[in-house]
mmCIF file of C-alpha atoms in Angstrom:
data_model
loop_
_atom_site.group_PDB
_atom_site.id
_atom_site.type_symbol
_atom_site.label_atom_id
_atom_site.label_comp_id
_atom_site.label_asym_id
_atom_site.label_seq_id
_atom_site.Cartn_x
_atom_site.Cartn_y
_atom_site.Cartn_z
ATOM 1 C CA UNK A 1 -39.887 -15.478 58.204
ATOM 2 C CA UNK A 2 -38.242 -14.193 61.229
ATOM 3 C CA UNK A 3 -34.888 -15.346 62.367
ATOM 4 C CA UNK A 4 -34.288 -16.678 65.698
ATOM 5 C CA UNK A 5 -30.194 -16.470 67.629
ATOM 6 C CA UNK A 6 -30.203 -18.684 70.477
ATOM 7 C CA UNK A 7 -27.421 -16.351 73.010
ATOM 8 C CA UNK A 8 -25.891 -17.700 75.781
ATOM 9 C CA UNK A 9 -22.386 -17.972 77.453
ATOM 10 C CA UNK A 10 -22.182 -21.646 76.440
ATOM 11 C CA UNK A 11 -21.433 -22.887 73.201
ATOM 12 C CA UNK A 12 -22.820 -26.180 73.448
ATOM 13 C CA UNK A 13 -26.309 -24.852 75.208
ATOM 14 C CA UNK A 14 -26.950 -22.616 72.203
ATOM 15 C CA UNK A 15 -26.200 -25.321 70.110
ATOM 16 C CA UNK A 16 -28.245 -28.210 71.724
ATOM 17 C CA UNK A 17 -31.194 -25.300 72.581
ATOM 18 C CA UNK A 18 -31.682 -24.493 68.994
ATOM 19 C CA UNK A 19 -31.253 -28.385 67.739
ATOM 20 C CA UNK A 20 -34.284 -28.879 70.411
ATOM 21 C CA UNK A 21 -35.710 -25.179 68.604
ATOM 22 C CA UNK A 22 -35.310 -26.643 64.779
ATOM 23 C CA UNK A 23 -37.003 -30.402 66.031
ATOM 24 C CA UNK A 24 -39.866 -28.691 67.350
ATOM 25 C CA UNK A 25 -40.638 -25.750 64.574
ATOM 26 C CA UNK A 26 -39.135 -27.869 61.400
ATOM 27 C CA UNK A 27 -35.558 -28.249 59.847
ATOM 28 C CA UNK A 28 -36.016 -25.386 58.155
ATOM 29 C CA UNK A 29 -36.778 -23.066 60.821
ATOM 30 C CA UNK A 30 -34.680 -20.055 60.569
ATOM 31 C CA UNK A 31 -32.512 -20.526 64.095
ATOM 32 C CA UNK A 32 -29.127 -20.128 64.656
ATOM 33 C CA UNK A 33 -26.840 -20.882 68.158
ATOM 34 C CA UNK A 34 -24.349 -17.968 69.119
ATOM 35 C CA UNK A 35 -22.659 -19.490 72.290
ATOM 36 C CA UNK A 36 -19.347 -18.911 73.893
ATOM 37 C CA UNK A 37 -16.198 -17.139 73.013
ATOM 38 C CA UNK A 38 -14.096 -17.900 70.276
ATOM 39 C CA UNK A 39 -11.252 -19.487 72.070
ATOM 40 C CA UNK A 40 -14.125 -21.839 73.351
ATOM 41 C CA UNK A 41 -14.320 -20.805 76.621
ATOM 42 C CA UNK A 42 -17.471 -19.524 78.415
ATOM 43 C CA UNK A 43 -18.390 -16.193 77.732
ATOM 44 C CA UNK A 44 -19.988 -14.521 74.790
ATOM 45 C CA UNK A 45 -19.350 -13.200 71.235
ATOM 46 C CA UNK A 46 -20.467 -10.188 69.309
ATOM 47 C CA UNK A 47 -18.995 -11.315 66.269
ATOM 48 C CA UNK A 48 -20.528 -15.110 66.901
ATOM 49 C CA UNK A 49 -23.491 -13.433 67.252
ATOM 50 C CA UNK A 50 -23.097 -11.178 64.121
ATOM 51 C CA UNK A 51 -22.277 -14.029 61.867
ATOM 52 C CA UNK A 52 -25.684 -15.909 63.505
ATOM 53 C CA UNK A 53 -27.939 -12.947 62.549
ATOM 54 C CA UNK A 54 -26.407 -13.219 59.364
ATOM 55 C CA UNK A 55 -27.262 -16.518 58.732
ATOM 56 C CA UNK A 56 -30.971 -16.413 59.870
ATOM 57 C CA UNK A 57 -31.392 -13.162 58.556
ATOM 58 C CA UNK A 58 -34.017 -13.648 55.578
ATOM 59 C CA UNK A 59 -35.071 -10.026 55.474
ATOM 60 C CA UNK A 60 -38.226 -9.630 58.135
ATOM 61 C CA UNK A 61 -35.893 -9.611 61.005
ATOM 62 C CA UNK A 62 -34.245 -11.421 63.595
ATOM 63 C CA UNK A 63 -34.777 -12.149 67.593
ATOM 64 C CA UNK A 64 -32.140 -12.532 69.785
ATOM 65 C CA UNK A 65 -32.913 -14.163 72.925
ATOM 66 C CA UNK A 66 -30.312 -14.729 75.192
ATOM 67 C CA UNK A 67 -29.624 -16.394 78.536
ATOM 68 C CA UNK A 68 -28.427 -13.806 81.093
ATOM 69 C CA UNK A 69 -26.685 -11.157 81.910
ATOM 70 C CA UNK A 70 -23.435 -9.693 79.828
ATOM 71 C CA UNK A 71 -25.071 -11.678 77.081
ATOM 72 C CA UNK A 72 -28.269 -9.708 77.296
ATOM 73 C CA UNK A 73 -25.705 -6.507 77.050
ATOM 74 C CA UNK A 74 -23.765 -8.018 74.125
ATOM 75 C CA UNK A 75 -26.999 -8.628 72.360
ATOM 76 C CA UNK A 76 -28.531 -4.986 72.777
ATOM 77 C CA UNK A 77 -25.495 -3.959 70.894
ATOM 78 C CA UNK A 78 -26.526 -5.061 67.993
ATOM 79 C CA UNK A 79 -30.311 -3.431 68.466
ATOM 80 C CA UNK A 80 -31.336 -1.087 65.485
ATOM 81 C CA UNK A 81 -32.965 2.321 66.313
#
């Protein structure tokens, strides 16, 4: 199953946006929130992001969608050739 990382500069609207994600699709749906900086604050996080790829990743990939701008950038880091 493909793994789904909610991205966006807030950590509590990634987490609330996949808790909406996981009551709609099942508890088991592979989703995971990546959403602010570590300190926190508003912004985003590669390695937040990493570590939420990580845990969704069961092996037939993993979508990132995020919510604008420098986390759109942040994301595309992580794209595979």
């Amino acid at each position: 199953m493909v793994g789904v990382v909610l991205v966006a500069h807030s950590a509590g609207l990634a987490a609330e946006t996949a808790e909406l994600a996981r009551g709609i699709a099942g508890r088991e749906a592979p989703v995971a929130a990546a959403g602010g900086t570590g300190d926190g604050g508003l912004g985003v996080s590669i390695d937040r992001i990493e570590a939420a790829v990580r845990e969704v990743d069961g092996g037939d990939g993993v979508l990132l969608i995020p919510d604008l701008g420098s986390s759109v950038l942040t994301a595309r880091l992580l794209e595979e050739p």
